[in-house]
Coordinates of C-alpha atoms (C1' of nucleotides) in Angstrom, one line a residue:
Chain A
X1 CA 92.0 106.0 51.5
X2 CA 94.7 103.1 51.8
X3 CA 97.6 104.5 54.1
X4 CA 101.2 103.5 53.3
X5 CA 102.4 100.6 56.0
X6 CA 105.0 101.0 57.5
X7 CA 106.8 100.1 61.0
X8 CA 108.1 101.8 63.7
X9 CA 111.9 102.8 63.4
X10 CA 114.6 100.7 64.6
X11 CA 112.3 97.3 64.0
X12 CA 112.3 94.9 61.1
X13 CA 110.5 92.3 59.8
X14 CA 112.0 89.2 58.8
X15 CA 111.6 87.7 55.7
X16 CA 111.8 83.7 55.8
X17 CA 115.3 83.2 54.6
X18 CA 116.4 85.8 57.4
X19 CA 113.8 83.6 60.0
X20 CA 116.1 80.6 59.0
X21 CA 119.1 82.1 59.3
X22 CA 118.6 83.9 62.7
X23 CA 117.2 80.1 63.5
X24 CA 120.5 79.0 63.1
X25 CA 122.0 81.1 65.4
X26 CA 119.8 80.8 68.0
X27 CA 119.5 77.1 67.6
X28 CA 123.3 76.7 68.0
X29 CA 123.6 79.0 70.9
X30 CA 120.9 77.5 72.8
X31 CA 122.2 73.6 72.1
X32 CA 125.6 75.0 73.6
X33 CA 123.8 76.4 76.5
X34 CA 122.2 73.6 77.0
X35 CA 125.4 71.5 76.9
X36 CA 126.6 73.3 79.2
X37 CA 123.8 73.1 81.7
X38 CA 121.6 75.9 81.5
X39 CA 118.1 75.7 82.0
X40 CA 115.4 78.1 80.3
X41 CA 113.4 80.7 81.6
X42 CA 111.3 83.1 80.5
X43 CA 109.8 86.2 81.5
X44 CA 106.8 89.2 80.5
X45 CA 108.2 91.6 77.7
X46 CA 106.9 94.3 80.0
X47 CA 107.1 94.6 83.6
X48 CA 106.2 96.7 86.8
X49 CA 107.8 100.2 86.2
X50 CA 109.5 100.7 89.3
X51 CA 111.3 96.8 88.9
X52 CA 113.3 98.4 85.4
X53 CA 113.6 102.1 86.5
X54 CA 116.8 103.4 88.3
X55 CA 119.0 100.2 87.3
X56 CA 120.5 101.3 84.6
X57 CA 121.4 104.9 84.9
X58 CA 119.7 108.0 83.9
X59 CA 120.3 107.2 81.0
X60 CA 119.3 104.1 80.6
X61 CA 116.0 105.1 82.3
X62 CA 115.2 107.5 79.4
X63 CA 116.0 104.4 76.8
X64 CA 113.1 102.3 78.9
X65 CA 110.3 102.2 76.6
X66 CA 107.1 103.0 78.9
X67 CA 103.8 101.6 78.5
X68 CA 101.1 104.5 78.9
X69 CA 98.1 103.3 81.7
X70 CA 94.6 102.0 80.6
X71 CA 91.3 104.1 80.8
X72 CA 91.6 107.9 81.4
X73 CA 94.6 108.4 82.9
X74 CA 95.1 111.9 82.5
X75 CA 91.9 112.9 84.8
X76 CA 93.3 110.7 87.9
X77 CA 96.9 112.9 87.5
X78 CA 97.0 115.8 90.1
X79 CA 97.4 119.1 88.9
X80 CA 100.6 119.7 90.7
X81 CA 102.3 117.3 88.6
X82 CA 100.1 118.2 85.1
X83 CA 101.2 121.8 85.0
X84 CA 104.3 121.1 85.9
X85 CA 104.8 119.6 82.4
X86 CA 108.0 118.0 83.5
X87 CA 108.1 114.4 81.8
X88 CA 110.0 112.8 84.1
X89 CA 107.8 113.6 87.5
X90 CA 104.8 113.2 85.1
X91 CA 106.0 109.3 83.8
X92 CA 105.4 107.7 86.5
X93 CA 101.6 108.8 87.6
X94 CA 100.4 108.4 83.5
X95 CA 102.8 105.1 83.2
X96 CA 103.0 102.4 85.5
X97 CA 104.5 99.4 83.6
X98 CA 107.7 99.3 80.9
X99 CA 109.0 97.1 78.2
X100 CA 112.1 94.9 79.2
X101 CA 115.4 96.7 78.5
X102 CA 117.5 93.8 79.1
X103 CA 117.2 90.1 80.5
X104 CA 119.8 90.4 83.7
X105 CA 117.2 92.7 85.9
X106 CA 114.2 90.8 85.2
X107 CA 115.9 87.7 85.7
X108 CA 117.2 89.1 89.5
X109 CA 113.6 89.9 89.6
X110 CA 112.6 86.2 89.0
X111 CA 115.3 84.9 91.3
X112 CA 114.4 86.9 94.0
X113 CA 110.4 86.2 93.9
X114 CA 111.2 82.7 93.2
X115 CA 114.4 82.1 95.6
X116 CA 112.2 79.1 97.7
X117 CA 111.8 77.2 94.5
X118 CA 115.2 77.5 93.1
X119 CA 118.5 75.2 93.9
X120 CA 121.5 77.2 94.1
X121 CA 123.5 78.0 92.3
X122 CA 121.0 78.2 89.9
X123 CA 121.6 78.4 85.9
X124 CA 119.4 79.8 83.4
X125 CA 119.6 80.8 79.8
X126 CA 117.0 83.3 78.4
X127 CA 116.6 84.0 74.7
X128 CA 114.1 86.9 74.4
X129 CA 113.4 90.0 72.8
X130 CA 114.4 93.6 74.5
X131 CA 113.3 97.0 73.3
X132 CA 115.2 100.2 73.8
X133 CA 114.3 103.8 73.1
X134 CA 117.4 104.2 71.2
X135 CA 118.7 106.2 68.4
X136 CA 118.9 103.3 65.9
X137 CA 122.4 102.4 64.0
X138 CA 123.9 99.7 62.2
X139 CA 123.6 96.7 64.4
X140 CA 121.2 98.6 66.6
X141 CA 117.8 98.3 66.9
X142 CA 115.5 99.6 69.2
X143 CA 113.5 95.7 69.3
X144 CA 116.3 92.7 69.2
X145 CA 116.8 89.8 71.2
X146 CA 119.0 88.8 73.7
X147 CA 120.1 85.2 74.4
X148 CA 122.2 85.5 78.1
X149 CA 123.1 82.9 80.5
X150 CA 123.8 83.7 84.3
X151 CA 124.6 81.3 86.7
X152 CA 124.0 82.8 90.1
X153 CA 124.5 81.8 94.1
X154 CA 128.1 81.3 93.6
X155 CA 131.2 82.9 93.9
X156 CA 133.6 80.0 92.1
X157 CA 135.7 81.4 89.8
X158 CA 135.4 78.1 87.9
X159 CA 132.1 79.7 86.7
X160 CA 134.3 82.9 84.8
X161 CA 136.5 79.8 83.4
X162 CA 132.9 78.1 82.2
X163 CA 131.5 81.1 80.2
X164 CA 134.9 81.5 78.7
X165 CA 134.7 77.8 76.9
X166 CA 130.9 78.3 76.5
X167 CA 131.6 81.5 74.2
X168 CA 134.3 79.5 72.2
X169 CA 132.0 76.7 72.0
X170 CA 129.2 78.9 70.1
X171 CA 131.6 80.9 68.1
X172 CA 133.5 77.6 67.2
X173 CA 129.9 75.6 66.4
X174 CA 129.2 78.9 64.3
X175 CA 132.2 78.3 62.4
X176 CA 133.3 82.3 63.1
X177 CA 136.8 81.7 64.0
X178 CA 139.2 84.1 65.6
X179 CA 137.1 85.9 68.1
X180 CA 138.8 88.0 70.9
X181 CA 137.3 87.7 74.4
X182 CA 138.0 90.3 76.0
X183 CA 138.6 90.3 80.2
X184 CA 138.9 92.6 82.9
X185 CA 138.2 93.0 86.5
X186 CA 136.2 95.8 87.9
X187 CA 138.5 95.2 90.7
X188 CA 141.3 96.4 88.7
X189 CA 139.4 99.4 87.6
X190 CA 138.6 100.5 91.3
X191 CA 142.1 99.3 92.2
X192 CA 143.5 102.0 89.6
X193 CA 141.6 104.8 90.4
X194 CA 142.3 104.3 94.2
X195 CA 146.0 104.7 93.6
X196 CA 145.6 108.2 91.2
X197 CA 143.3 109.1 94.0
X198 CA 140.0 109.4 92.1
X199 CA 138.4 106.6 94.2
X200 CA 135.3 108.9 94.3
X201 CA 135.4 109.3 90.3
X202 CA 135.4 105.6 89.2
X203 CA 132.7 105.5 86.9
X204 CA 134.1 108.9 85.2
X205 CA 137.3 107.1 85.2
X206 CA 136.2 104.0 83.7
X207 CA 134.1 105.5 80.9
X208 CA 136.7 107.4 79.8
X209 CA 139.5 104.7 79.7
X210 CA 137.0 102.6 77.9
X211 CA 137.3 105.1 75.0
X212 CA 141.3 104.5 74.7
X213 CA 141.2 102.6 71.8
X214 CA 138.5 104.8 69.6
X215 CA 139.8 108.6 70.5
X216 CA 143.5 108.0 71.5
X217 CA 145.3 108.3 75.3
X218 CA 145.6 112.1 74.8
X219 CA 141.8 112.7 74.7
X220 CA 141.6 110.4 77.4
X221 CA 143.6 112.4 79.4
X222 CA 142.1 115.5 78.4
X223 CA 138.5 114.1 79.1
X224 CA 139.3 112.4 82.8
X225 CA 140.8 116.2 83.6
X226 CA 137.2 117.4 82.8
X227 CA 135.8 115.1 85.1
X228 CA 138.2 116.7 88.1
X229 CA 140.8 113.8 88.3
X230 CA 143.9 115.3 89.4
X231 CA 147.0 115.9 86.4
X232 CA 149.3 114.3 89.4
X233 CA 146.5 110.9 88.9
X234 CA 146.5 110.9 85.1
X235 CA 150.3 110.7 85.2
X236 CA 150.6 108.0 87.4
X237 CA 148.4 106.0 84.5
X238 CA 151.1 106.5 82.0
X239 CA 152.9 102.5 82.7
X240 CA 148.9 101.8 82.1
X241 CA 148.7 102.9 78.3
X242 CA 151.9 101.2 77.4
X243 CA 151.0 98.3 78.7
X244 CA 151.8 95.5 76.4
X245 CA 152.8 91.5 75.7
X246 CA 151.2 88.4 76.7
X247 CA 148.7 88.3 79.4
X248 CA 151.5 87.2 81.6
X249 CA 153.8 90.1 81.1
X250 CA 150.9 92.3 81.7
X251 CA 149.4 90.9 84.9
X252 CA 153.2 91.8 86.3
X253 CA 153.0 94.9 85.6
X254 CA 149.9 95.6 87.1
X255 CA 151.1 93.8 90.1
X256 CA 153.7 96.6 90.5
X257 CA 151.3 99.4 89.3
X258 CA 148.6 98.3 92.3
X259 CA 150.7 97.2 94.8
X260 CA 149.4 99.4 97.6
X261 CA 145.5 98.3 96.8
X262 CA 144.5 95.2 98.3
X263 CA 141.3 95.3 96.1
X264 CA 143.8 95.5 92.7
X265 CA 146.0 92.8 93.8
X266 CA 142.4 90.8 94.6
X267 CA 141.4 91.7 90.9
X268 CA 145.1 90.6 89.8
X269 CA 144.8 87.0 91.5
X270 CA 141.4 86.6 90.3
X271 CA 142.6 87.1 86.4
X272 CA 145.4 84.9 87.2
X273 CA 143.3 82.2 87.8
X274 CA 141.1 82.2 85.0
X275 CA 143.6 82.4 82.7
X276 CA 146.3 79.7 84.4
X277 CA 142.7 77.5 84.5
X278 CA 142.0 78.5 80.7
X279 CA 145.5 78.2 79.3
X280 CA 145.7 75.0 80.6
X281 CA 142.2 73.7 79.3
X282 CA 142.4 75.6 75.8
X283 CA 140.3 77.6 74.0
X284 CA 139.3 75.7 70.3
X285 CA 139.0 78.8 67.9
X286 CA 139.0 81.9 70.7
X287 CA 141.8 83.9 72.2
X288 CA 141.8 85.1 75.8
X289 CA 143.1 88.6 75.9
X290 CA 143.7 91.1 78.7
X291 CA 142.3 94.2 78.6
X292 CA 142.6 96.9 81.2
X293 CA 141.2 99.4 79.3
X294 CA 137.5 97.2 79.1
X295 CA 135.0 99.1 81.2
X296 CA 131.5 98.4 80.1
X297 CA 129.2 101.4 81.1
X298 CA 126.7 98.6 83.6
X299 CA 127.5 100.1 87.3
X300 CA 126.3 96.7 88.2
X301 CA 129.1 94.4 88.0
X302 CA 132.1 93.7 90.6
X303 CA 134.9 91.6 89.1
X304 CA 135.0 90.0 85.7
X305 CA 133.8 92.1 82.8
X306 CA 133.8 90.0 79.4
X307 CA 133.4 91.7 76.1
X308 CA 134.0 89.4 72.5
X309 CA 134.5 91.5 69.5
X310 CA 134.5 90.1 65.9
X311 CA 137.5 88.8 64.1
X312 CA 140.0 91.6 62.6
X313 CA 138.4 92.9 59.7
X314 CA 135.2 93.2 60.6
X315 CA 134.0 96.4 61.6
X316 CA 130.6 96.0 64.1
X317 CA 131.6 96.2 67.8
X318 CA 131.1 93.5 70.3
X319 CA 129.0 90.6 69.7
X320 CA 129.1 89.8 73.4
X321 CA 129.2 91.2 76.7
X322 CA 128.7 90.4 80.7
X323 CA 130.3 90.0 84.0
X324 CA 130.0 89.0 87.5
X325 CA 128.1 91.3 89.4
X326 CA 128.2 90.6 93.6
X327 CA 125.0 92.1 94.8
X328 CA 122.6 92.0 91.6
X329 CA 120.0 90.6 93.3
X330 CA 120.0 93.0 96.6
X331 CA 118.0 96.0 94.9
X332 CA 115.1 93.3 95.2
X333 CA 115.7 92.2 98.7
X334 CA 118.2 89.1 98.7
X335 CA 121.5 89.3 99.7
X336 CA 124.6 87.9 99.4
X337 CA 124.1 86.2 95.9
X338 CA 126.9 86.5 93.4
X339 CA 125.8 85.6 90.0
X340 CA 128.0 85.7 86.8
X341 CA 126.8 86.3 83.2
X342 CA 127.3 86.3 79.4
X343 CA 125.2 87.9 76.7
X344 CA 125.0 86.9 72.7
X345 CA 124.2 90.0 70.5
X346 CA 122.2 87.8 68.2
X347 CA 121.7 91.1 65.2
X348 CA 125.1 91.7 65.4
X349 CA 126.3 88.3 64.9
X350 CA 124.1 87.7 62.1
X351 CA 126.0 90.9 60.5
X352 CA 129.2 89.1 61.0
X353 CA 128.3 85.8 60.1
X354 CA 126.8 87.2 56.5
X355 CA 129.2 89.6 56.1
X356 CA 131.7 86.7 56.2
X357 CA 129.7 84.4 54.7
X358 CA 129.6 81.7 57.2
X359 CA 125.9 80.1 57.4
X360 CA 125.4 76.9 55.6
X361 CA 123.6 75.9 52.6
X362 CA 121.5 73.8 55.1
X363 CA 120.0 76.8 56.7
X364 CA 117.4 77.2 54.0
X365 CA 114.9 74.8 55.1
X366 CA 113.6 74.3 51.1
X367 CA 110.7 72.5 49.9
X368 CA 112.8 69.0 48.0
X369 CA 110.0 68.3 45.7
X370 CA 107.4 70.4 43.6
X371 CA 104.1 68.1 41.5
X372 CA 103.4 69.3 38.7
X373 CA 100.0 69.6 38.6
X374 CA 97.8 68.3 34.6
X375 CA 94.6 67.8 35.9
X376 CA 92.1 66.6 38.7
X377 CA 93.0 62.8 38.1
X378 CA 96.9 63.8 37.7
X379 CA 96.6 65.2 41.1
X380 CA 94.9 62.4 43.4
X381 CA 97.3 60.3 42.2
X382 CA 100.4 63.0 42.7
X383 CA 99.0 64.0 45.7
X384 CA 99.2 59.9 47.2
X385 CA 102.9 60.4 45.9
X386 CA 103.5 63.5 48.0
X387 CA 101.7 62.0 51.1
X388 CA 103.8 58.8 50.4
X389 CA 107.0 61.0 50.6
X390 CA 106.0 63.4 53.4
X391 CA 105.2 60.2 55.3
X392 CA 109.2 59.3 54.6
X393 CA 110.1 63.2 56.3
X394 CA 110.6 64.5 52.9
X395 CA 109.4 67.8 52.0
X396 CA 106.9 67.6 49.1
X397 CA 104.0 69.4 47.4
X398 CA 101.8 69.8 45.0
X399 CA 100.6 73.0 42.9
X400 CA 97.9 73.8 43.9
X401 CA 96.2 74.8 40.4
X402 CA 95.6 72.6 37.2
X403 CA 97.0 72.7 33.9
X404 CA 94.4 74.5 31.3
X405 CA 96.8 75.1 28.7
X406 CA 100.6 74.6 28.0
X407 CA 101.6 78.1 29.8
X408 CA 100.7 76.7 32.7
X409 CA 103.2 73.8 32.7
X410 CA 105.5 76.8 32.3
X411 CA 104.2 78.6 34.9
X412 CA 104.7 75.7 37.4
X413 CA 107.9 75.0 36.4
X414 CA 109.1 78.8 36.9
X415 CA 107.3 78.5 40.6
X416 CA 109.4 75.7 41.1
X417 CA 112.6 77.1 40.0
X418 CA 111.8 80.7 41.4
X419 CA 111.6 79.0 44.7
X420 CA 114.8 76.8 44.3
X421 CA 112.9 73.5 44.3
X422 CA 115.9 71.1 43.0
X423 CA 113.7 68.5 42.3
X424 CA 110.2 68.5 39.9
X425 CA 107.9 65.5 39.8
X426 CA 105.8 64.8 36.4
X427 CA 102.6 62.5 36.4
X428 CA 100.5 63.2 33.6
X429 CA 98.5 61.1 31.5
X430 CA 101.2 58.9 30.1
X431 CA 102.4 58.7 33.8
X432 CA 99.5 57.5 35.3
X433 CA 98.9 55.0 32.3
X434 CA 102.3 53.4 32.9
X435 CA 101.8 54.0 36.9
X436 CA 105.4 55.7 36.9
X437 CA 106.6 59.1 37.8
X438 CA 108.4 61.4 35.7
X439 CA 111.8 63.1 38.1
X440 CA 113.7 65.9 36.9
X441 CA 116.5 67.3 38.3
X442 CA 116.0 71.2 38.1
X443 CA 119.5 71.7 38.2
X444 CA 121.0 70.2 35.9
X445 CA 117.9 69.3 33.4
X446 CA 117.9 65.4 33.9
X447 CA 115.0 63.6 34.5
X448 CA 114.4 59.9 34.0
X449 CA 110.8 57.8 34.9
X450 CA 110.7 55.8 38.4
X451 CA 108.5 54.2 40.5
X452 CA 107.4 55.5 43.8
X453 CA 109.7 53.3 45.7
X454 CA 112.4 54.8 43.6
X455 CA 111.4 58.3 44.0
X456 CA 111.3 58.1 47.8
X457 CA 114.9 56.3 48.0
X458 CA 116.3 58.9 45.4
X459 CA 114.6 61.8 47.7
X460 CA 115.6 61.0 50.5
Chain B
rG1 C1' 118.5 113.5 73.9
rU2 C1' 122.5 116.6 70.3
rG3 C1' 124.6 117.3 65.3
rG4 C1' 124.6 115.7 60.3
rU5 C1' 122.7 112.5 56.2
rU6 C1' 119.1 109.9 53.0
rG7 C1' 114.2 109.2 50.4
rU8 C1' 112.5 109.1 42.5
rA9 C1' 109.3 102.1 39.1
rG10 C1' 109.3 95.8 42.8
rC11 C1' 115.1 96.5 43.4
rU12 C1' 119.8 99.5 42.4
rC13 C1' 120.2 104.3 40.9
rA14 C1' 120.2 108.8 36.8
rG15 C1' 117.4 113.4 36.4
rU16 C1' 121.5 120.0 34.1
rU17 C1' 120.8 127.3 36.4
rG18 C1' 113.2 125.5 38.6
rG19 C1' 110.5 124.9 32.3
rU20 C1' 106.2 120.6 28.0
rU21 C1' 104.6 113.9 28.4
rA22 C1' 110.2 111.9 34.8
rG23 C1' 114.6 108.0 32.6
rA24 C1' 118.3 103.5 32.6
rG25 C1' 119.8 98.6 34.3
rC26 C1' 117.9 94.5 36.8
rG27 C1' 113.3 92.3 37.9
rC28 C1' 108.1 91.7 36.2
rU29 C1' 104.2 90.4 32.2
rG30 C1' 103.4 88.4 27.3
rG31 C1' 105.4 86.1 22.8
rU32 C1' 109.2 83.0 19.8
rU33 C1' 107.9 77.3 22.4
rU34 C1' 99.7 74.1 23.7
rG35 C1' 104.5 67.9 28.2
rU36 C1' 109.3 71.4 30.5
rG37 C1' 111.9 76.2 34.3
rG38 C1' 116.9 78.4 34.5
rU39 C1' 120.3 80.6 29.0
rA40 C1' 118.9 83.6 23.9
rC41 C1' 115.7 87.0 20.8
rC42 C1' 111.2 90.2 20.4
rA43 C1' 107.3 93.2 22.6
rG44 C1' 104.9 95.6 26.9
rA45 C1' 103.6 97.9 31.7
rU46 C1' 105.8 100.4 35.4
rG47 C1' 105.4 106.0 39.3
rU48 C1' 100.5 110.8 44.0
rC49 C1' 109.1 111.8 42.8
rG50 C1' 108.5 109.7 51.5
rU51 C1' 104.3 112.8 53.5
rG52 C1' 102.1 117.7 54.5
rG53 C1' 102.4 122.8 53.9
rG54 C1' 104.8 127.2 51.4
rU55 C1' 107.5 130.3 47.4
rU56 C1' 106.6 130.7 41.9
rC57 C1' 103.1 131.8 35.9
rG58 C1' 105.5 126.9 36.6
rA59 C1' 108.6 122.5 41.8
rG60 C1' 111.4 115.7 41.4
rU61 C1' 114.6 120.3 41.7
rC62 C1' 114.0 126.1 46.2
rC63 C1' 112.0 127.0 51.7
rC64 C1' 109.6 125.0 56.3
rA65 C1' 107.6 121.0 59.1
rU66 C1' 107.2 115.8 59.8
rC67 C1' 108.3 110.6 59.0
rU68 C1' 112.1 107.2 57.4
rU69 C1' 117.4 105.6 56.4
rC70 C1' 122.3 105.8 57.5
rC71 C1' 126.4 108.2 60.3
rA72 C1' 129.0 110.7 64.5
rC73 C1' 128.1 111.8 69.8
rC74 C1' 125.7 109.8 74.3
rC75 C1' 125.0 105.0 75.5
rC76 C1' 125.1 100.0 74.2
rA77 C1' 124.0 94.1 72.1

RNA sequence: GUGGUUGUAGCUCAGUUGGUUAGAGCGCUGGUUUGUGGUACCAGAUGUCGUGGGUUCGAGUCCCAUCUUCCACCCCA
């Protein structure tokens, strides 16, 4: 009994047109990486459980897809933990390794391992898939890739001022103009909640002011009270939700809002230099905004946190996040390496870029010519054409089948024009008498007789 | 993980308080046209109503489970 197919939920498959088009993207983004001095890496779509688990929260350790051990597994489990039947002190004695969840641990992984074969600072670009146990939503899969670039063994700001151009530089050679990259400093964050006094509550803090602009500053207030910040705290935030103006205008008032904390004023000096070093080299289609309310839930990173969203009218979330994160590499053993990053959200900018309409014609990589195919003879001949022409890079063929009666001139020519072919090639029996090639234009109807010469110049 | 939503022809969707043989548009196949596709006209075929149970004389329609879709949380690209 034949079963229905299907796939798991939350994956796709891609049909060619959507291959080309994601092609595009990645294409672009990696010749910008590239440009910009990246070198690839790659690593396993699964690795060794305990490398993923714990470095992303609890709840990102229930979102890590977990790959269930070979053989009979069950049998070598002790019975304290079997009749227990508690999952998560079962996981790890029935699962040992775990699909990828994102590219930043594995790459601290690879660092790490491989630190006596690397130059610092050392830049790398990845482009893989990740998989996440996730819920899935628009723009959110549960398999998609990720195309990041960290440069790490550094502490320059210079490199912050780098990813800034390299993101304009993408969405500019994408053509998706007015993009809002979005910057804060996690130093700014702990510099906040030391002055309300909730430097104990930071994350609580930050997750709720990253929620400012979706559920308004009262439920923000209301939600940080139910985490135990103090009512005397929340009030002293109130100059921080009417913030306002330039990125100028805002960084002074911070400066008077964290004063007293040496770490915010740190955080403060830091912004100002990114921005004084981006102002004066200018962004080509991006603007640089200032956002004190941008958290991002990673516990991982120390000072700048980046986060592009779409241009205004299109509703999909943030097509790009990352960060600087001091001590990523520690949890494997080296210290003292600062490493900085930026991700592409490759599914969501496709969203935006069709939504808008912005990838090319060119992006359909289309066969240029179809041969009609009359008969045996017809085709050697046609098929010395096509080889002529492929020779020349163009991209020819030849049906496959013969003509056995009239309807199947029709049915080549529908095959042809089903598959956009703009270009049909005729050589029947007056052809190949006259040693000449019939070329019609499928759009607009024209065709005229040429010799091969011709037909490769006009093809080209 | 929580709450909701969706599934009928290849696609987009109708389908009444449960009642005979489940419909439309687009697409598809054939013909008008045996060396010409895309336009026009004519004809034709669509299907285990997501899947599995249940209620009923009778289920696309009601109930339960499950899968899937989308949405809001959570979290995030």
């Amino acid at each position: 009994m034949a079963q229905k197919p299907s796939i798991p939920k939350g994956t796709r498959d891609f049909n060619s047109e959507t291959v080309a088009k994601r092609n595009y993207i990645f294409d672009t983004i990696k010749s910008q990486f590239q440009v910009y001095g990246f070198q690839p890496i790659e690593t396993p779509s699964f690795e060794n459980s305990e490398t993923l688990m714990g470095k992303y929260g609890d709840e990102g350790d229930r979102l890590i897809f977990k790959i269930l051990n070979s053989g009979d597994y069950l049998s070598k489990v002790d019975n304290r933990f079997y009749l227990d039947k508690d999952s998560n002190k079962l996981t790890p004695h029935i699962s040992e390794k775990a699909l990828r969840y994102d590219l930043t641990v594995p790459f601290a992984r690879y660092v790490v391992q491989h630190q006596n074969e690397i130059e610092f600072p050392f830049k790398r670009y990845q482009i893989q898939p990740v998989w996440r146990a996730d819920r899935p939503q628009k723009g959110r899969f549960r398999e998609f890739y990720q195309c990041d670039a960290d440069v790490i063994g550094s502490t320059s700001l210079f490199q912050e001022v780098e990813f800034i151009q390299l993101y304009d530089a993408v969405f500019s050679a994408l053509n998706l103009k007015g993009t809002t990259i979005k910057i804060n400093n996690r130093k700014i964050l702990s510099g906040i909640a030391e002055v309300i006094g909730a430097q104990d509550k930071l994350i609580d803090f930050t997750v709720a002011l990253d929620k400012l602009d979706k559920i308004g500053e009262e439920k923000v207030k209301e939600e940080m009270f139910g985490k135990g910040i103090s009512q005397e705290g929340i009030d002293k935030l109130q100059p921080l939700f009417t913030l306002s103006g330039d990125f100028g205008s805002q960084i002074e008032s911070l400066k008077s809002i964290l004063s007293i904390s040496e770490v915010g004023i740190k955080g403060i000096e830091e912004l100002e230099f990114i921005n004084k070093a981006i102002s004066s080299l200018e962004l080509k289609t991006a603007k640089l905004q200032l956002d004190v309310t941008l958290a991002r839930g990673l516990n991982y990173y120390t000072g700048a946190i980046f986060e592009v969203s779409a241009p205004e009218g299109v509703n999909i979330g943030s097509i790009g996040g990352g960060g600087r994160y001091d001590d990523l590499t520690g949890i494997f053993g080296l210290k003292n390496m600062s490493g900085v990053g930026i991700s592409f959200g490759l599914d969501r900018i496709y969203l935006v870029l069709e939504e808008l309409n912005l990838f090319p014609e060119s992006v359909k990589e289309n066969t240029k010519v179809l041969f009609i195919n009359f008969g045996e003879e017809e085709a050697m001949s046609s098929l010395k054409a096509v080889t002529a022409l492929r020779n020349e890079g163009i991209k020819a063929e030849l049906y496959p089948d013969w003509i056995t009666s009239g309807k199947q001139m029709k049915k080549q020519m529908n095959y042809a024009n089903k598959r956009e072919i703009p270009f049909v090639v005729l050589v029947g029996e007056e052809e190949l008498k006259s040693n000449s090639f019939t070329l019609k234009n499928m759009a607009s109807g024209e065709q005229e007789a040429v010799s091969l010469n011709e037909l490769i110049s006009k093809l080209k």
